[in-house]
Amino acid sequence: MLVYTKQPSLFREYMENEYEYLSITPYISCLIDDEEYGKHLKNMGVIFEYEMAFEIELLPVRSEYIELDNNYLYCIVGSTIEMQACIDLKQYALYDLDKNMFKTAIDDKNLILADGNNVNSEQYLIGIFDIVTHSLELKKIPVIYNMAKFAKNMILDKLVTEILTMAKGIHIYYEKNIKERYDNNNGYIQTAIFTTDHPFVSFAKIAGLREINTLDLKRQYRHSDMYNDIFFEQIPDNEMIYIHLNMTAPKNEHFYNNLGFEYIQTLAQVRFLKGTKLQFNQAKNTIKDFIATNFWPKILNIVTTQSEFVKIQDVSNEHVLVKTIDKIPPASAGIQEIYGGKYSENAILMEDLILAIDNLISDAKLQSKPIVIYIPYGTNISSHDGSDILEDLINTYALQPGVTIITTAGEEGDKHHHARVTTSTYKEESTIRVSQRDNNIVGCIWITYPQNAKVKLISPANKVYDISLPKIHQTSEGTIFSRGNQISATNGSINILFRMKNVRKGPWKVEIQPTDGKKTIADIWLATQELNPYAHLQDADPFFTIPSIGNIPSLICVGDYKEEMLTITKSSGRGYTRDNRITPTFVSQGSITDIVSIYTNDPTPNTPIMSYLISEKLHHLDTVNYPNPMQGYGIYRGGNNA
């Protein structure tokens, strides 16, 4: 029986002559099974609560080993033999919960895998206590990721959490039904966290937290970050916004309509709600569990001036490419200011682009015709690997029969809006040069998973602002907004969204320092030229400058090529993607009006098939190796030269 008592001295007095007991902390004891005696002690007020002992099922988990922060002692309870086979034996120690002993040497290990066959609550608690005690001996912070499946979950949660609380450690539970777990444990959970994250993703989230506190942990493990997001807080109440629903959200349209929202379901079954910020705040308690993670409106603007693209026609089949630019409403000034930078009539929301694509594909389906869609939009404020939820949705459309989607490499190659910073064991810097006052600069930093880093902005006056934490900094002349280090739910990378408003002119250093002394690769992007005429990166490079849409895997991405110079234009965006895929697909001299003529009456070809058919017409220069980040798979010359 598990017992929780607020009167340990009285408890011992009653128990010493009656039953054996084991005290692990002043308030925790395990006793032999006797439910009647437990009721008797509770009625007398000797114990606060009790629960019968039970066996614990340990769930399996798979993983590959990653570098772990040496300030912590990590433990995964319920690791199973499968996991042990995935990790180098030299990197971890084994703890046997059946025998309550370490099975391997533990001196230099900071990862412990705890497992057992028939573990009861007493063995489990003793094991937790042994591991926490070992962490204190090593002067490390204990972090326990718990794969234990409890038959009951009230007292045991409280007892284990109390052990971790006393040691100032972190307790993370793997739990499929997080909402139910939280609802059932109000009053029992102190610093425990429930998550569906993989254990090493959980460890990455807490890496670098030198001072453990509940607030920081809750920020890392919230269901949706929207209601805790500094950028979201800046949106005016009357602004119309979209939010994405997660898989568990109700599918009843009337449920959302009754709350005042417009319910939108795309052809690919991705679902949005549309409403004002005020409406979302008012409905917070009703819908917060249904909102997808990483609320981040993407502001897209037209990223090319190559007008030939919008002239593409399939004259022989009378399939006309519909120019949709004027049909997509511009993003509001309020949203653009927060997530984009300078206002532009050509800037739109990603969700509105999705709805336009949805409508075009539906129209083509009604006419039983294939369709070619050209997207001249993109943004620098993205992961540049095509992994965003809506980018993945466009990729899904591109894989459909009869749908070809073409986009552009953009004209950011010479705009100095990207820099890659590689650290070894110490900090490195890049510099944002602000050229105007009355500025509004939006930027992002993506750090290669799984490393973590401290990121600081240092003003021309050498004032230091830590943007790795979510915070609004008041500078001498302006304001810096930062969401702090976030972990992407779609690619696992650490990212920071920041905004500098009316800051001082001059050089602003971006200091990146790895928190664990390991090599870190960080990519810094500022918004595209139309949205950011205020600033550039002093030590920029032309690579990784293809805007967001051009990084989507299955799209045809076209760069700008000058035949007379036998090279791409200076402004044309260069690849690769941040995850090292080939882009652009090819480059063209600007006259590709006959690309669509490759389409036959057969509606089967989709974007990847069209990409393959076009590749047969590509030319190679003898002096260039293909594929490459500038010309992709080759040069498309068009017309009779194709």
XYZ file of C-alpha atoms in Angstrom:
642
model
C 0.000 0.000 0.000
C 1.223 3.510 -0.850
C 0.815 6.031 1.945
C 1.071 9.800 2.045
C 1.153 11.338 5.523
C 1.551 14.840 6.881
C 2.313 13.437 10.373
C 5.394 11.217 9.896
C 6.232 10.938 13.616
C 2.702 9.801 14.524
C 2.714 7.463 11.544
C 5.921 5.762 12.710
C 4.492 5.384 16.220
C 1.488 3.508 14.873
C 3.454 1.428 12.392
C 6.572 0.261 14.218
C 4.814 -2.470 16.148
C 2.177 -3.366 13.593
C 3.709 -3.590 10.120
C 6.991 -3.194 8.304
C 7.362 -0.007 6.353
C 9.923 1.705 4.167
C 10.370 5.464 4.364
C 11.863 7.076 1.258
C 11.143 10.723 2.034
C 9.575 12.216 5.180
C 6.148 11.850 3.597
C 6.471 8.656 1.554
C 6.154 5.098 2.737
C 5.459 1.700 1.192
C 3.672 -0.873 3.338
C 2.459 -4.427 2.977
C -0.968 -4.803 1.446
C -3.727 -4.311 4.005
C -6.483 -2.109 2.705
C -8.598 -2.359 5.865
C -5.762 -1.138 8.038
C -5.168 1.712 5.581
C -8.771 2.817 5.976
C -8.376 2.615 9.751
C -5.284 4.869 9.715
C -6.982 7.351 7.417
C -10.049 7.533 9.669
C -7.779 8.262 12.620
C -6.088 11.076 10.713
C -2.666 9.426 10.846
C -2.304 9.291 7.091
C -3.495 11.748 4.502
C -4.149 9.370 1.601
C -3.426 5.799 0.669
C -3.525 3.630 -2.430
C -3.093 -0.087 -2.908
C 0.176 -1.247 -4.407
C 0.097 -2.446 -7.992
C 2.291 -3.675 -10.805
C 3.567 -1.259 -13.435
C 3.706 -1.883 -17.157
C 6.740 -0.384 -18.904
C 6.136 0.883 -22.424
C 8.640 0.425 -25.275
C 10.418 3.348 -26.923
C 12.925 3.600 -29.761
C 15.560 6.234 -30.354
C 19.013 7.081 -31.564
C 21.487 8.567 -29.120
C 22.099 12.311 -29.191
C 24.495 14.512 -27.254
C 23.105 15.272 -23.804
C 23.762 18.278 -21.604
C 26.360 17.280 -19.029
C 24.701 19.374 -16.321
C 21.886 16.820 -16.083
C 21.612 13.168 -15.205
C 19.002 11.744 -17.568
C 16.965 8.653 -16.857
C 14.414 6.915 -19.079
C 12.141 4.587 -17.124
C 10.725 1.831 -19.300
C 13.471 1.868 -21.904
C 13.189 -1.846 -22.860
C 15.746 -3.963 -24.672
C 14.742 -2.380 -28.006
C 16.032 0.987 -26.920
C 19.236 -0.413 -25.508
C 20.003 -1.880 -28.908
C 19.732 1.571 -30.502
C 22.230 3.323 -28.255
C 25.965 2.841 -27.854
C 26.491 0.835 -24.647
C 29.314 3.177 -23.640
C 26.895 6.068 -23.398
C 24.484 4.801 -20.759
C 24.120 2.817 -17.545
C 21.477 0.177 -16.829
C 19.322 0.065 -13.711
C 17.350 -3.086 -12.872
C 14.017 -2.149 -11.296
C 13.317 -5.786 -10.398
C 16.419 -6.000 -8.178
C 16.804 -2.280 -7.425
C 20.444 -2.165 -8.451
C 22.674 -0.824 -11.207
C 23.657 -3.548 -13.682
C 26.528 -1.628 -15.310
C 29.196 0.865 -14.274
C 27.755 4.315 -13.669
C 30.756 6.524 -12.926
C 31.001 8.522 -16.165
C 27.475 8.099 -17.540
C 24.832 10.821 -17.727
C 22.087 8.607 -19.194
C 20.448 5.787 -17.242
C 18.009 3.297 -18.742
C 15.791 1.793 -16.050
C 13.818 -1.337 -16.841
C 12.220 -4.387 -15.302
C 9.897 -7.300 -15.969
C 7.364 -7.321 -13.103
C 7.842 -4.049 -11.278
C 5.594 -3.114 -8.373
C 5.123 0.311 -6.869
C 7.645 -0.245 -4.069
C 10.405 -1.356 -6.453
C 9.589 1.539 -8.717
C 9.816 4.140 -5.925
C 13.071 2.705 -4.587
C 14.499 2.814 -8.114
C 13.553 6.459 -8.560
C 15.079 7.247 -5.179
C 18.351 5.443 -6.059
C 18.675 7.326 -9.342
C 17.914 10.710 -7.793
C 20.395 10.018 -4.980
C 23.052 9.155 -7.560
C 22.395 12.410 -9.420
C 22.859 14.405 -6.209
C 26.165 12.624 -5.556
C 27.291 13.701 -9.043
C 25.977 17.250 -8.442
C 23.765 16.942 -11.499
C 20.120 17.863 -12.024
C 18.006 14.684 -12.268
C 15.696 14.461 -15.288
C 13.387 11.442 -15.358
C 11.408 10.620 -18.489
C 8.744 8.168 -17.417
C 7.359 5.507 -19.759
C 5.605 3.730 -16.889
C 1.972 2.787 -17.489
C 0.148 3.148 -14.176
C -2.982 1.198 -13.327
C -3.787 4.081 -10.992
C -2.115 7.444 -11.106
C -2.918 9.633 -8.131
C -0.755 8.949 -5.088
C 2.162 7.507 -7.041
C 2.305 10.624 -9.206
C 2.456 12.755 -6.096
C 5.107 10.656 -4.376
C 7.477 10.443 -7.327
C 7.037 14.105 -8.126
C 7.844 14.973 -4.520
C 11.139 13.105 -4.739
C 12.056 15.090 -7.856
C 10.877 18.343 -6.291
C 13.093 17.819 -3.246
C 16.069 17.295 -5.568
C 15.089 20.284 -7.764
C 14.818 17.903 -10.684
C 12.448 17.441 -13.608
C 9.795 14.761 -13.967
C 8.396 14.101 -17.452
C 5.626 11.589 -18.139
C 4.935 10.081 -21.538
C 1.163 10.240 -21.871
C -0.979 9.819 -24.994
C -4.038 11.504 -23.517
C -2.462 14.610 -22.007
C -5.704 16.479 -21.427
C -7.231 13.611 -19.450
C -4.052 13.187 -17.421
C -3.970 16.852 -16.437
C -7.685 16.902 -15.621
C -7.323 13.855 -13.380
C -4.295 15.145 -11.520
C -5.159 18.677 -10.435
C -3.605 19.179 -7.028
C -1.190 16.287 -7.433
C 1.190 17.676 -10.017
C 3.849 20.114 -8.915
C 6.741 20.169 -11.365
C 5.727 17.089 -13.362
C 5.211 17.502 -17.100
C 3.083 15.353 -19.419
C 4.074 15.059 -23.058
C 3.768 12.982 -26.218
C 7.319 13.973 -27.171
C 10.000 11.405 -27.809
C 12.370 11.259 -24.774
C 15.309 12.872 -26.546
C 13.100 15.644 -27.908
C 12.082 16.282 -24.302
C 15.727 16.384 -23.253
C 16.500 18.846 -26.049
C 13.711 21.123 -24.867
C 15.182 21.518 -21.409
C 18.822 21.688 -22.506
C 20.342 24.981 -21.498
C 17.879 25.761 -18.699
C 20.449 26.527 -16.043
C 17.865 27.446 -13.417
C 14.953 25.038 -13.378
C 11.592 26.607 -12.686
C 8.026 25.566 -13.375
C 7.276 28.549 -15.615
C 10.103 27.772 -18.038
C 9.067 24.121 -18.160
C 5.441 24.972 -18.849
C 6.537 27.248 -21.680
C 8.425 24.364 -23.245
C 5.548 21.881 -22.785
C 2.350 23.734 -23.504
C -0.316 22.161 -25.731
C -0.313 25.161 -28.043
C 2.060 28.065 -27.661
C -0.418 30.591 -29.074
C -1.805 31.855 -25.773
C 1.685 32.185 -24.291
C 3.269 33.824 -27.331
C 4.702 37.346 -27.175
C 4.001 37.956 -30.870
C 0.390 36.790 -30.554
C -0.082 39.192 -27.649
C 0.814 42.132 -29.936
C -2.009 41.369 -32.406
C -4.896 43.876 -32.048
C -8.135 42.330 -30.782
C -10.045 43.131 -33.989
C -7.499 41.501 -36.340
C -8.783 38.520 -38.322
C -6.466 35.507 -38.003
C -6.348 31.828 -38.894
C -5.444 29.037 -36.495
C -4.821 25.395 -37.399
C -6.712 22.628 -35.651
C -4.893 19.532 -34.461
C -5.937 15.949 -35.185
C -7.982 15.575 -32.006
C -10.177 18.634 -32.626
C -13.912 18.023 -33.143
C -15.038 17.756 -36.761
C -18.443 19.291 -36.127
C -18.649 22.587 -38.019
C -21.579 23.790 -35.889
C -19.452 23.493 -32.751
C -17.109 26.185 -34.093
C -19.843 28.256 -35.745
C -21.582 28.548 -32.383
C -18.380 30.064 -31.011
C -18.388 32.634 -33.811
C -15.641 31.098 -35.969
C -15.570 30.296 -39.663
C -14.669 26.615 -40.058
C -12.528 25.814 -43.117
C -11.561 22.360 -44.330
C -9.151 22.032 -47.254
C -9.157 19.369 -49.946
C -6.365 17.635 -48.032
C -8.460 17.620 -44.820
C -6.302 20.210 -43.047
C -8.633 22.359 -40.952
C -8.536 26.050 -39.977
C -10.593 28.375 -37.876
C -10.943 32.000 -38.917
C -11.929 34.700 -36.459
C -10.719 37.758 -34.606
C -8.066 37.590 -31.938
C -10.704 38.685 -29.428
C -12.893 35.701 -30.372
C -9.996 33.296 -29.896
C -9.214 34.807 -26.505
C -12.847 34.561 -25.419
C -13.032 30.910 -26.499
C -9.647 30.017 -24.993
C -10.866 27.508 -22.417
C -13.047 25.747 -24.987
C -10.599 25.413 -27.883
C -7.083 25.600 -26.419
C -6.660 21.816 -26.510
C -7.604 21.692 -30.198
C -5.095 24.249 -31.507
C -2.006 22.956 -33.312
C 1.394 23.894 -31.902
C 3.647 26.661 -33.228
C 1.254 29.491 -34.067
C 3.243 31.528 -36.589
C 1.413 33.375 -39.388
C 3.587 33.395 -42.517
C 3.580 36.664 -44.490
C 4.360 35.914 -48.136
C 5.195 38.585 -50.667
C 5.898 38.494 -54.400
C 9.542 37.505 -54.640
C 10.188 37.834 -58.390
C 9.738 40.339 -61.199
C 9.959 37.705 -63.951
C 6.673 38.517 -65.677
C 7.093 35.731 -68.234
C 5.931 33.207 -65.654
C 2.412 34.575 -65.536
C 2.110 34.230 -69.326
C 2.429 30.446 -69.292
C -0.303 28.867 -71.388
C -1.080 25.506 -72.855
C -2.498 26.832 -76.109
C -2.779 23.461 -77.828
C -5.013 22.102 -75.067
C -6.656 25.417 -74.243
C -5.578 25.140 -70.626
C -4.942 28.671 -69.394
C -2.940 29.378 -66.275
C -5.127 31.619 -64.153
C -3.366 34.614 -62.666
C -4.560 34.627 -59.061
C -2.450 37.420 -57.560
C -5.293 39.936 -57.590
C -7.738 37.376 -56.176
C -5.821 36.792 -52.942
C -6.495 39.493 -50.340
C -3.455 41.268 -48.883
C -2.565 40.543 -45.286
C -3.773 43.250 -42.935
C -1.434 46.047 -41.895
C -1.579 44.897 -38.267
C -0.502 41.328 -39.020
C 2.156 42.495 -41.487
C 3.703 44.808 -38.919
C 4.108 41.985 -36.389
C 5.139 39.077 -38.628
C 6.302 40.731 -41.863
C 7.975 44.119 -41.498
C 7.127 46.995 -43.825
C 3.579 46.999 -45.202
C 3.168 45.800 -48.797
C 0.030 45.505 -50.905
C 1.589 42.382 -52.421
C 1.959 40.576 -49.088
C -0.519 37.815 -48.279
C -1.113 35.199 -45.608
C -0.081 31.622 -46.326
C -3.579 30.401 -45.453
C -5.132 32.633 -48.132
C -2.700 31.178 -50.676
C -3.767 27.670 -49.620
C -7.432 28.548 -50.107
C -6.681 29.973 -53.574
C -4.876 26.748 -54.544
C -7.797 24.760 -53.155
C -10.246 26.685 -55.346
C -8.112 26.350 -58.489
C -7.721 22.596 -58.102
C -11.453 22.233 -57.444
C -12.273 24.249 -60.585
C -9.885 22.163 -62.677
C -11.466 18.990 -61.334
C -14.945 20.202 -62.308
C -13.685 20.858 -65.847
C -11.813 17.522 -65.966
C -8.613 19.335 -66.932
C -5.076 19.240 -65.582
C -3.814 22.443 -64.013
C -0.508 24.269 -63.720
C -0.251 26.684 -60.803
C 2.545 29.237 -60.618
C 3.306 30.669 -57.164
C 5.414 33.853 -57.230
C 5.224 34.204 -53.441
C 7.603 33.334 -50.634
C 9.143 34.454 -47.372
C 12.556 34.374 -45.741
C 10.977 33.953 -42.303
C 10.765 30.173 -42.398
C 12.777 27.017 -41.770
C 13.862 26.807 -45.451
C 13.358 23.048 -45.533
C 9.703 22.798 -46.585
C 8.668 21.207 -43.286
C 6.066 23.761 -42.157
C 2.533 22.342 -41.868
C 1.202 24.489 -44.716
C 4.282 23.948 -46.868
C 3.712 20.231 -46.443
C 0.103 20.794 -47.511
C 1.261 22.447 -50.760
C 3.561 19.471 -51.267
C 0.520 17.184 -50.928
C -1.269 19.165 -53.646
C 1.778 18.894 -55.925
C 1.616 15.091 -55.689
C -1.970 14.917 -56.962
C -2.601 13.626 -60.526
C -3.082 16.445 -63.000
C -1.590 19.109 -60.718
C 1.719 20.820 -61.453
C 2.991 23.560 -59.159
C 5.839 25.841 -60.210
C 7.517 28.462 -58.065
C 10.501 30.761 -58.213
C 13.954 30.881 -56.678
C 13.248 34.538 -55.952
C 15.610 37.488 -56.097
C 17.233 37.366 -52.667
C 20.641 36.123 -53.830
C 22.278 39.547 -53.570
C 20.130 41.190 -50.903
C 22.338 40.192 -47.933
C 19.493 38.734 -45.906
C 21.071 35.393 -44.973
C 24.147 34.420 -42.982
C 25.259 31.056 -41.647
C 27.124 31.031 -38.344
C 29.096 27.942 -37.347
C 30.466 27.756 -33.818
C 33.017 25.292 -32.499
C 33.216 25.408 -28.721
C 32.900 29.149 -28.245
C 30.649 31.959 -29.336
C 30.572 33.383 -32.863
C 28.995 36.542 -34.224
C 27.187 37.935 -37.229
C 26.151 41.565 -37.726
C 22.835 43.138 -38.690
C 23.485 46.607 -40.093
C 20.462 48.858 -39.598
C 20.487 51.677 -42.153
C 17.322 53.620 -41.233
C 15.485 54.895 -38.228
C 11.721 54.309 -38.026
C 12.407 50.672 -38.847
C 10.523 47.422 -38.331
C 12.791 44.437 -38.933
C 11.544 40.850 -38.658
C 14.069 38.023 -38.590
C 14.463 34.397 -37.592
C 17.256 32.084 -36.518
C 17.199 28.317 -37.055
C 19.686 26.167 -35.169
C 20.529 22.695 -36.375
C 18.888 20.097 -34.137
C 19.729 18.880 -31.554
C 22.197 21.536 -30.371
C 21.060 24.455 -28.256
C 22.509 27.941 -28.000
C 22.250 31.243 -26.218
C 21.539 34.039 -28.696
C 22.056 37.702 -27.885
C 21.574 40.955 -29.769
C 24.217 43.558 -28.940
C 23.378 47.160 -29.818
C 25.757 49.735 -31.346
C 26.097 51.066 -27.783
C 27.084 47.558 -26.550
C 23.836 46.947 -24.677
C 23.116 43.197 -24.532
C 19.652 41.690 -25.092
C 19.144 37.946 -24.634
C 16.685 36.782 -27.317
C 16.951 33.092 -26.430
C 14.251 33.770 -23.831
C 10.720 34.979 -24.614
C 10.792 38.641 -23.733
C 10.081 42.211 -24.832
C 13.198 44.374 -24.431
C 12.972 48.152 -24.294
C 16.053 49.702 -25.898
C 17.201 53.329 -25.710
C 15.182 54.190 -28.829
C 12.962 51.238 -29.673
C 11.781 47.734 -28.821
C 12.979 44.165 -29.404
C 10.441 41.332 -29.374
C 11.537 37.693 -29.126
C 9.649 34.403 -28.832
C 12.788 32.835 -27.363
C 14.135 29.383 -28.179
C 11.336 27.207 -29.542
C 11.481 23.658 -30.874
C 9.714 23.103 -34.167
C 7.012 20.440 -34.000
C 7.667 19.550 -37.654
C 11.456 19.277 -37.904
C 12.799 19.290 -34.337
C 15.049 22.319 -34.880
C 15.448 25.116 -32.385
C 14.241 28.443 -33.773
C 13.890 32.051 -32.675
C 11.491 34.582 -34.191
C 12.495 38.156 -33.373
C 11.482 41.678 -34.317
C 13.362 44.969 -33.959
C 11.174 48.084 -34.043
C 12.568 51.632 -34.214
C 15.966 50.499 -32.962
C 19.121 52.574 -33.273
C 20.931 52.779 -36.607
C 24.256 51.041 -36.921
C 25.742 47.562 -36.418
C 23.804 45.130 -34.211
C 25.811 42.031 -33.379
C 24.113 38.647 -33.211
C 26.093 36.563 -30.730
C 25.555 32.799 -30.799
C 27.053 30.708 -28.029
C 26.500 26.930 -27.749
C 25.265 25.959 -24.306
C 27.081 22.632 -24.239
C 30.385 23.485 -25.918
C 29.483 21.496 -29.026
C 29.504 22.609 -32.656
C 26.393 24.574 -33.592
C 25.144 25.649 -37.024
C 22.799 28.626 -36.999
C 21.131 30.230 -40.026
C 19.963 33.837 -39.735
C 17.394 35.298 -42.131
C 15.900 38.773 -42.369
C 12.624 39.415 -44.201
C 12.706 39.797 -47.999
C 13.633 43.108 -49.611
C 10.117 44.454 -50.128
C 9.277 43.898 -46.469
C 12.697 44.864 -45.142
C 14.390 47.866 -46.779
C 15.818 48.788 -43.377
C 18.637 46.330 -42.696
C 20.988 43.706 -44.084
C 23.488 41.184 -42.754
C 27.019 42.506 -43.020
C 28.662 39.102 -43.494
C 25.900 37.593 -45.642
C 26.257 34.828 -48.203
C 24.109 34.127 -51.304
C 23.284 30.519 -50.399
C 20.091 29.292 -48.695
C 18.372 32.351 -50.190
C 15.494 30.646 -52.006
C 12.273 31.782 -50.279
C 10.075 29.345 -48.375
C 7.843 27.981 -51.168
C 10.878 27.086 -53.293
C 12.091 24.707 -50.588
C 9.016 22.454 -50.733
C 10.231 19.010 -51.910
C 7.934 18.186 -54.841
C 7.570 21.642 -56.411
C 9.366 22.770 -59.559
C 11.559 25.683 -58.476
C 13.006 27.850 -61.260
C 15.961 30.234 -60.982
C 16.874 33.119 -63.316
C 19.601 32.512 -65.920
C 21.345 34.886 -68.350
C 22.269 33.101 -71.570
C 24.703 35.765 -72.749
C 26.676 35.486 -69.503
C 26.344 31.692 -69.149
C 25.468 32.130 -65.490
C 22.551 32.780 -63.188
C 21.677 36.380 -62.427
C 23.255 37.976 -59.403
C 19.901 38.334 -57.676
C 18.588 34.810 -58.286
C 18.177 32.805 -55.081
C 20.577 29.931 -54.451
C 20.032 26.607 -52.751
C 20.313 24.224 -51.139
C 17.534 23.749 -48.637
C 18.527 23.849 -44.975
C 18.292 20.032 -44.889
C 20.579 19.825 -47.955
C 18.099 18.882 -50.692
C 18.664 20.074 -54.267
C 16.942 23.327 -55.201
C 16.322 25.073 -57.574
C 15.091 22.348 -59.907
C 16.601 24.194 -62.861
C 17.292 27.710 -64.141
C 15.729 29.408 -67.153
C 16.644 32.404 -69.282
C 13.196 33.830 -68.540
C 11.215 32.535 -71.521
C 9.519 29.343 -70.359
C 6.091 29.974 -71.858
C 6.174 26.577 -73.525
C 6.823 24.488 -70.396
C 3.151 23.707 -70.063
C 3.051 22.338 -73.612
C 4.720 19.243 -72.157
C 1.330 18.507 -70.624
C -0.679 16.106 -72.749
C -4.384 15.412 -72.622
C -3.582 12.682 -70.125
C -4.310 14.205 -66.694
C -2.036 11.718 -64.914
C 1.206 13.748 -64.679
C 1.762 15.529 -61.403
C 4.560 17.890 -60.361
C 7.340 15.291 -59.870
C 6.496 13.666 -63.221
C 6.519 17.063 -64.931
C 9.856 17.779 -63.292
C 11.226 14.560 -64.780
C 9.845 15.342 -68.255
C 11.354 18.821 -68.143
C 14.715 17.385 -67.056
C 15.003 15.706 -70.465
C 15.188 19.177 -72.031
C 17.809 20.608 -69.679
C 21.267 21.664 -70.875
C 24.537 21.354 -68.978
C 27.660 23.509 -69.162
C 30.899 21.564 -69.517
C 32.551 23.667 -66.817
C 29.866 23.095 -64.173
C 29.117 20.037 -62.031
C 25.423 19.115 -61.708
C 23.347 19.253 -59.611
C 24.509 22.343 -57.770
C 22.947 24.996 -55.502
C 22.957 27.651 -58.248
C 21.675 25.901 -61.390
C 20.030 22.850 -59.857
C 19.809 20.060 -62.434
C 20.501 22.242 -65.450
C 19.447 25.071 -67.788
C 16.089 25.272 -69.539
C 16.406 27.316 -72.735
C 12.852 26.956 -74.028
C 11.406 27.164 -77.525
C 13.201 25.402 -80.351
C 16.403 25.359 -78.324
C 14.895 23.166 -75.657
